[in-house]
């Protein structure tokens, strides 16, 4: 399906411009085929270089850590969402697409809800849906 040639072009662009890459969203103009990378990791490495791929992998690391630290039911859901996204991202150019950032954000928000629930002070009650709340408006 031609992806191997695109990935090879991405690797060559990364070797030619290792530090900063060829520029954001410049893969189609820099690659000989004139197409997108069809792989999030190859695309980011070629377009943003070591700096961009390091930051993106750090984001993914934080999201994975947030998914692992959740209770078992949510952990399974978040890890399956993360794995499904990873499978799609390895064959599609999703770094600029909304599903990437929605999925990663939902995992982080889910972890924050769990953390806030654990850190609730004893004088706060929990609503049936799990969020802590106070009976008075002052907090």
N, CA and C of each residue as an Amber inpcrd file, in Angstrom:
protein
   417
   0.8020000  -1.2020000   0.0000000   0.0000000   0.0000000   0.0000000
   0.8510000   1.2740000   0.0000000   2.1540000   1.1660000  -0.1230000
   3.0270000   2.3280000  -0.2590000   3.4900000   2.9680000   1.0380000
   3.0700000   2.4330000   2.1630000   3.4640000   3.0520000   3.4350000
   4.9500000   2.8670000   3.7240000   5.5030000   1.7670000   3.3180000
   6.9260000   1.5370000   3.5780000   7.7860000   2.6190000   2.9320000
   7.4470000   3.0150000   1.7320000   8.1740000   4.1000000   1.0600000
   8.0130000   5.4310000   1.7840000   6.8010000   5.6740000   2.2990000
   6.5690000   6.9100000   3.0550000   7.3540000   6.9060000   4.3580000
   7.3800000   5.7610000   5.0330000   8.1200000   5.6650000   6.2920000
   9.6220000   5.7860000   6.0530000  10.0980000   5.2420000   4.9430000
  11.5130000   5.3860000   4.5930000  11.8400000   6.8500000   4.3180000
  10.9520000   7.5360000   3.6000000  11.1540000   8.9650000   3.3500000
  11.1700000   9.7460000   4.6550000  10.2920000   9.3710000   5.5880000
  10.2670000  10.0280000   6.8940000  11.5530000   9.8150000   7.6660000
  12.0770000   8.5950000   7.6130000  13.3430000   8.3120000   8.2900000
  14.4890000   9.0970000   7.6580000  14.4820000   9.2120000   6.3440000
  15.5220000   9.9870000   5.6640000  15.4270000  11.4730000   6.0120000
  14.2020000  11.9950000   6.0740000  14.0250000  13.3980000   6.4730000
  14.5040000  13.6180000   7.9010000  14.2440000  12.6510000   8.7780000
  14.6850000  12.7570000  10.1620000  16.2150000  12.7710000  10.2430000
  16.8700000  11.9380000   9.4420000  18.3340000  11.8960000   9.4440000
  18.9080000  13.1970000   8.8790000  18.2520000  13.7640000   7.8670000
  18.7340000  15.0170000   7.2750000  18.5260000  16.2210000   8.1980000
  17.4460000  16.2030000   8.9740000  17.1060000  17.3270000   9.8690000
  16.7950000  16.7730000  11.2610000  17.8050000  16.2670000  11.9690000
  17.5260000  15.5470000  13.2150000  17.0540000  16.3960000  14.3810000
  17.5300000  17.6090000  14.5020000  17.2180000  18.3840000  15.7040000
  15.8280000  19.0090000  15.6660000  15.5320000  19.7540000  14.6340000
  14.2560000  20.4720000  14.5880000  13.3090000  19.9780000  13.5050000
  13.7110000  19.0420000  12.6820000  12.8410000  18.5200000  11.6380000
  12.6710000  19.4840000  10.4820000  11.7030000  19.1710000   9.6170000
  11.4730000  19.9950000   8.4250000  10.4100000  21.0550000   8.6410000
   9.7440000  21.0310000   9.7770000   8.7220000  22.0270000  10.0870000
   7.3570000  21.3870000  10.2570000   6.5420000  22.0300000  11.0330000
   5.2060000  21.5150000  11.3140000   4.3700000  21.4190000  10.0410000
   3.8000000  20.2520000   9.8340000   2.9370000  19.9640000   8.6870000
   3.6520000  20.1370000   7.3430000   4.9770000  19.9790000   7.3320000
   5.7480000  20.1400000   6.0980000   6.1380000  18.8090000   5.4680000
   5.7230000  17.6930000   6.0570000   6.0900000  16.3840000   5.5060000
   5.6350000  16.2290000   4.0530000   4.3910000  16.5820000   3.7040000
   3.9770000  16.3960000   2.3080000   4.8140000  17.1750000   1.2990000
   5.2900000  18.3520000   1.6760000   6.0960000  19.1230000   0.7340000
   7.5490000  18.6690000   0.7300000   8.0280000  18.0980000   1.8410000
   9.4260000  17.6730000   1.9200000   9.6370000  16.2600000   1.3990000
   8.6230000  15.4140000   1.4860000   8.7630000  14.0260000   1.0370000
   8.6310000  13.9460000  -0.4850000   9.3770000  13.0360000  -1.1030000
   9.3150000  12.9240000  -2.5650000   7.9330000  12.5190000  -3.0850000
   7.1940000  11.7460000  -2.2980000   5.8810000  11.2840000  -2.7400000
   4.8120000  12.3660000  -2.6320000   5.0470000  13.3820000  -1.8070000
   4.0800000  14.4510000  -1.6360000   2.8600000  14.0420000  -0.8260000
   3.0020000  13.0220000   0.0300000   1.8940000  12.5460000   0.8510000
   2.2470000  12.6720000   2.3260000   1.2570000  12.4310000   3.1740000
   1.5050000  12.4360000   4.6120000   2.2240000  11.1510000   5.0050000
   2.7420000  11.0970000   6.2170000   3.5870000   9.9820000   6.6480000
   2.8240000   8.6910000   6.9040000   1.5430000   8.7650000   7.1930000
   0.7360000   7.5870000   7.5460000   1.2930000   6.8600000   8.7570000
   1.8940000   7.6000000   9.6720000   2.3700000   7.0870000  10.9500000
   2.6530000   8.2990000  11.8210000   1.9990000   8.3710000  12.9620000
   2.1440000   9.5420000  13.8350000   3.5900000   9.7330000  14.2590000
   4.2350000   8.6620000  14.6450000   5.5860000   8.7590000  15.1890000
   6.5970000   9.1430000  14.1170000   6.4960000   8.5640000  12.9330000
   7.3810000   8.9350000  11.8250000   7.1180000  10.3760000  11.4050000
   5.8440000  10.7540000  11.3330000   5.4930000  12.1090000  10.9350000
   6.0240000  13.1590000  11.8970000   5.8450000  12.9240000  13.1960000
   6.3270000  13.8900000  14.1830000   7.8450000  13.9400000  14.1910000
   8.5050000  12.7860000  14.0990000   9.9700000  12.7690000  14.0890000
  10.5100000  13.5290000  12.8720000   9.8950000  13.3300000  11.7060000
  10.3700000  14.0070000  10.4970000  10.0490000  15.4990000  10.5270000
   8.8700000  15.8580000  11.0120000   8.4630000  17.2610000  10.9820000
   9.0550000  18.0860000  12.1190000   9.1840000  17.4890000  13.3170000
   9.6020000  18.2630000  14.4910000  10.9310000  17.8220000  15.0830000
  11.5370000  16.7850000  14.5300000  12.8560000  16.3480000  14.9720000
  12.8600000  15.7430000  16.3680000  14.0470000  15.6850000  16.9370000
  14.2340000  15.0920000  18.2610000  13.4440000  15.8600000  19.3190000
  13.4100000  17.1630000  19.1910000  12.6970000  17.9860000  20.1720000
  11.2080000  17.6210000  20.1850000  10.5950000  17.5830000  19.0360000
   9.1660000  17.3020000  18.9490000   8.8060000  15.8910000  19.3480000
   9.5730000  14.9090000  18.8840000   9.2370000  13.5180000  19.2140000
   9.4680000  13.2490000  20.6940000  10.4680000  13.9050000  21.2950000
  10.7000000  13.7460000  22.7360000   9.5330000  14.3150000  23.5320000
   9.0620000  15.4940000  23.1680000   7.9170000  16.0860000  23.8590000
   6.6570000  15.2460000  23.6730000   6.4420000  14.7410000  22.4640000
   5.2570000  13.9220000  22.2090000   5.3200000  12.6120000  22.9940000
   6.4830000  11.9740000  23.0320000   6.6190000  10.7410000  23.8090000
   6.4700000  11.0090000  25.3050000   6.8930000  12.1890000  25.7670000
   6.6760000  12.5480000  27.1770000   5.1830000  12.6740000  27.4670000
   4.4380000  13.2950000  26.5610000   2.9890000  13.3830000  26.7280000
   2.3750000  11.9920000  26.7980000   2.7820000  11.1190000  25.8760000
   2.2550000   9.7510000  25.8810000   2.6290000   9.0090000  27.1570000
   3.8220000   9.2580000  27.6740000   4.2410000   8.6430000  28.9260000
   3.3780000   9.0920000  30.0920000   3.0730000  10.3840000  30.1640000
   2.1970000  10.8980000  31.2190000   0.7970000  10.3050000  31.1140000
   0.2970000  10.1870000  29.9000000  -1.0370000   9.6190000  29.7000000
  -1.0510000   8.1430000  30.0930000  -0.0220000   7.4040000  29.7020000
   0.0580000   5.9860000  30.0610000   0.1570000   5.8150000  31.5720000
   0.9390000   6.6400000  32.2190000   1.0470000   6.5920000  33.6810000
  -0.3000000   6.8980000  34.3350000  -1.0120000   7.8790000  33.8110000
  -2.3380000   8.2060000  34.3400000  -3.3090000   7.0470000  34.1550000
  -3.2020000   6.3510000  33.0360000  -4.0850000   5.2060000  32.7890000
  -3.7740000   4.0530000  33.7280000  -2.5060000   3.8090000  33.9840000
  -2.0990000   2.6880000  34.8370000  -2.4920000   2.9220000  36.2880000
  -2.4990000   4.1420000  36.7480000  -2.7570000   4.4460000  38.1500000
  -4.2390000   4.4910000  38.5120000  -5.1080000   4.1590000  37.5970000
  -6.5350000   4.2040000  37.8770000  -7.0260000   2.8750000  38.4560000
  -8.2210000   2.8700000  39.0670000  -8.7860000   1.6100000  39.5530000
  -8.9700000   0.6110000  38.4080000  -9.1100000  -0.6510000  38.7330000
  -9.0500000  -1.7240000  37.7270000 -10.0280000  -1.5570000  36.5710000
 -11.2700000  -1.1810000  36.8320000 -12.2270000  -1.0360000  35.7420000
 -11.8690000   0.0820000  34.7920000 -11.5590000   1.2200000  35.3580000
 -11.1460000   2.3510000  34.5260000  -9.7990000   2.0990000  33.8820000
  -8.9000000   1.4240000  34.5800000  -7.5820000   1.1270000  34.0220000
  -7.7330000   0.3130000  32.7430000  -8.5860000  -0.7120000  32.7860000
  -8.7820000  -1.5410000  31.5920000  -9.3450000  -0.7210000  30.4400000
 -10.3200000   0.1390000  30.7420000 -10.9020000   0.9830000  29.7090000
  -9.8740000   1.9440000  29.1250000  -9.1340000   2.6240000  30.0020000
  -8.1510000   3.6120000  29.5330000  -7.0100000   2.9600000  28.7650000
  -6.5420000   1.8120000  29.2490000  -5.4570000   1.1270000  28.5290000
  -5.9270000   0.5880000  27.1810000  -7.1710000   0.1250000  27.1060000
  -7.6670000  -0.3380000  25.8120000  -7.8690000   0.8300000  24.8520000
  -8.3380000   1.9800000  25.3740000  -8.4280000   3.1800000  24.5340000
  -7.0500000   3.6030000  24.0260000  -6.0800000   3.6020000  24.9380000
  -4.7110000   3.9890000  24.5810000  -4.1240000   3.0280000  23.5410000
  -4.3360000   1.7300000  23.7400000  -3.8090000   0.7340000  22.7910000
  -4.4910000   0.8470000  21.4280000  -5.7940000   1.0840000  21.4370000
  -6.5160000   1.2500000  20.1700000  -6.0190000   2.4790000  19.4230000
  -5.8290000   3.5720000  20.1730000  -5.2750000   4.7690000  19.5380000
  -3.8830000   4.4770000  18.9820000  -3.0400000   3.7800000  19.7570000
  -1.6840000   3.4740000  19.3120000  -1.6640000   2.6320000  18.0440000
  -2.5870000   1.6960000  17.9500000  -2.6710000   0.8710000  16.7460000
  -3.0690000   1.7130000  15.5390000  -4.0510000   2.5790000  15.7340000
  -4.4560000   3.4590000  14.6390000  -3.3810000   4.4640000  14.2730000
  -2.6850000   4.9730000  15.2810000  -1.6460000   5.9810000  15.0440000
  -0.4450000   5.4070000  14.3200000  -0.2550000   4.1000000  14.4050000
   0.8870000   3.5000000  13.7210000   0.6390000   3.3250000  12.2230000
  -0.5850000   3.5140000  11.7840000  -0.8790000   3.3740000  10.3580000
  -1.5700000   4.6060000   9.7690000  -1.8540000   5.6070000  10.5940000
  -2.5530000   6.8050000  10.1250000  -1.8370000   8.0580000  10.6070000
  -2.1160000   9.1680000   9.9740000  -1.5560000  10.4450000  10.3950000
  -2.5900000  11.1440000  11.2570000  -2.5070000  10.9140000  12.5690000
  -3.5060000  11.4330000  13.4920000  -2.9720000  12.5050000  14.4150000
  -1.7480000  12.9800000  14.2230000  -1.2230000  13.9630000  15.1680000
  -1.9760000  15.2860000  15.1170000  -2.6080000  15.6000000  14.0000000
  -3.3660000  16.8440000  13.8800000  -4.8650000  16.6200000  14.0030000
  -5.2730000  15.4060000  14.2670000  -6.6980000  15.0700000  14.3000000
  -7.2660000  15.1400000  15.7130000  -8.5300000  15.4500000  15.8050000
  -9.1840000  15.5830000  17.1000000  -9.2300000  14.2890000  17.9060000
  -9.4460000  13.1060000  17.2970000  -9.5160000  11.8890000  18.1210000
  -8.2750000  11.6560000  18.9790000  -7.1100000  11.9950000  18.4780000
  -5.8880000  11.8310000  19.2660000  -5.9660000  12.6180000  20.5520000
  -6.2790000  13.8760000  20.4480000  -6.2430000  14.7460000  21.6150000
  -7.4600000  14.5440000  22.5080000  -8.5760000  14.1160000  21.9490000
  -9.7420000  13.8060000  22.7840000  -9.4780000  12.5590000  23.6090000
  -8.9430000  11.5150000  22.9980000  -8.6650000  10.2700000  23.7250000
  -7.6360000  10.5140000  24.8220000  -6.5450000  11.1960000  24.4890000
  -5.5170000  11.4500000  25.4920000  -6.0570000  12.3430000  26.6180000
  -6.8670000  13.3260000  26.2710000  -7.4460000  14.2080000  27.2890000
  -8.4360000  13.4720000  28.1810000  -9.2410000  12.5910000  27.6060000
 -10.1990000  11.8400000  28.4140000  -9.5010000  10.9380000  29.4230000
  -8.3960000  10.3510000  29.0410000  -7.6450000   9.5090000  29.9810000
  -7.1070000  10.3620000  31.1250000  -6.5660000  11.5210000  30.8200000
  -6.0450000  12.4140000  31.8650000  -7.1790000  12.9080000  32.7620000
  -8.3010000  13.2960000  32.1810000  -9.4330000  13.7720000  32.9760000
  -9.9630000  12.6650000  33.8700000 -10.0380000  11.4540000  33.3570000
 -10.4790000  10.3220000  34.1630000  -9.5530000  10.1100000  35.3530000
  -8.2570000  10.2420000  35.1390000  -7.3020000  10.1060000  36.2420000
  -7.4670000  11.2330000  37.2470000  -7.7440000  12.4390000  36.7820000
  -7.9370000  13.5620000  37.6900000  -9.1890000  13.3860000  38.5410000
 -10.2410000  12.8460000  37.9640000 -11.4650000  12.6090000  38.7140000
 -11.2090000  11.5910000  39.8200000 -10.4760000  10.5290000  39.4980000
 -10.1480000   9.5160000  40.5030000  -9.2740000  10.1100000  41.5870000
  -8.2790000  10.8960000  41.2200000  -7.3800000  11.5150000  42.1910000
  -8.1400000  12.4900000  43.0810000  -8.9880000  13.3090000  42.5100000
  -9.7660000  14.2700000  43.3000000 -10.6870000  13.5350000  44.2690000
 -11.2360000  12.4080000  43.8510000 -12.1020000  11.6270000  44.7210000
 -11.3520000  11.0530000  45.9020000 -10.1030000  10.6210000  45.6970000
  -9.2800000  10.0760000  46.7800000  -8.8400000  11.1590000  47.7450000
  -8.5830000  12.3650000  47.2300000  -8.0590000  13.4550000  48.0560000
  -9.1530000  14.2870000  48.7130000 -10.3960000  13.8850000  48.5730000
 -11.4810000  14.6750000  49.1520000 -11.3510000  14.7080000  50.6780000
 -11.5660000  15.8600000  51.2320000 -11.4610000  15.9990000  52.6800000
 -12.6600000  15.3290000  53.3370000 -12.5310000  14.9110000  54.6100000
 -13.6190000  14.1910000  55.2640000 -14.9110000  14.9840000  55.3950000
 -14.8400000  16.3180000  55.4220000 -16.0600000  17.0920000  55.5820000
 -16.8250000  17.2410000  54.2690000 -16.3030000  16.6850000  53.2290000
 -17.0010000  16.7380000  51.9470000 -17.7010000  15.4090000  51.6990000
 -18.8450000  15.5140000  51.1010000 -19.5810000  14.3100000  50.7270000
 -19.3990000  14.0750000  49.2410000 -19.6990000  12.8640000  48.7970000
 -19.6020000  12.5580000  47.3790000 -20.9920000  12.4560000  46.7740000
 -21.1160000  13.0320000  45.6200000 -22.3590000  12.9020000  44.8850000
 -22.4470000  11.4760000  44.3480000 -23.6140000  11.0190000  43.9560000
 -23.7600000   9.6500000  43.4480000 -22.8760000   9.3530000  42.2460000
 -22.4940000  10.3700000  41.4910000 -21.6680000  10.1410000  40.3160000
 -20.1810000  10.1780000  40.6400000 -19.7940000  10.3690000  41.9020000
 -18.4080000  10.2330000  42.3140000 -17.6410000  11.5090000  42.5460000
 -18.1740000  12.6780000  42.1950000 -17.4570000  13.9290000  42.3870000
 -17.6720000  14.4290000  43.8120000 -16.6280000  14.8970000  44.4720000
 -16.8340000  15.4620000  45.8080000 -17.5430000  16.8100000  45.7150000
 -18.3770000  17.0850000  46.6810000 -19.0290000  18.3860000  46.7320000
 -19.2370000  18.7670000  48.1890000 -19.4900000  20.0090000  48.4000000
 -19.6990000  20.5050000  49.7390000 -21.1280000  21.0130000  49.8620000
 -21.6680000  20.9230000  51.0590000 -23.0430000  21.3890000  51.2480000
 -23.1250000  22.9060000  51.2740000 -22.0040000  23.5690000  51.5440000
 -22.0220000  25.0340000  51.4940000 -21.2350000  25.4970000  50.2790000
 -21.5040000  26.6960000  49.8260000 -20.8820000  27.1920000  48.6050000
 -19.4850000  27.7270000  48.8180000 -19.0420000  27.8410000  50.0490000
 -17.6980000  28.4050000  50.2930000 -16.6010000  27.3790000  50.0920000
 -16.9250000  26.1340000  49.8840000 -15.8830000  25.1400000  49.5940000
 -15.6660000  24.2490000  50.7400000
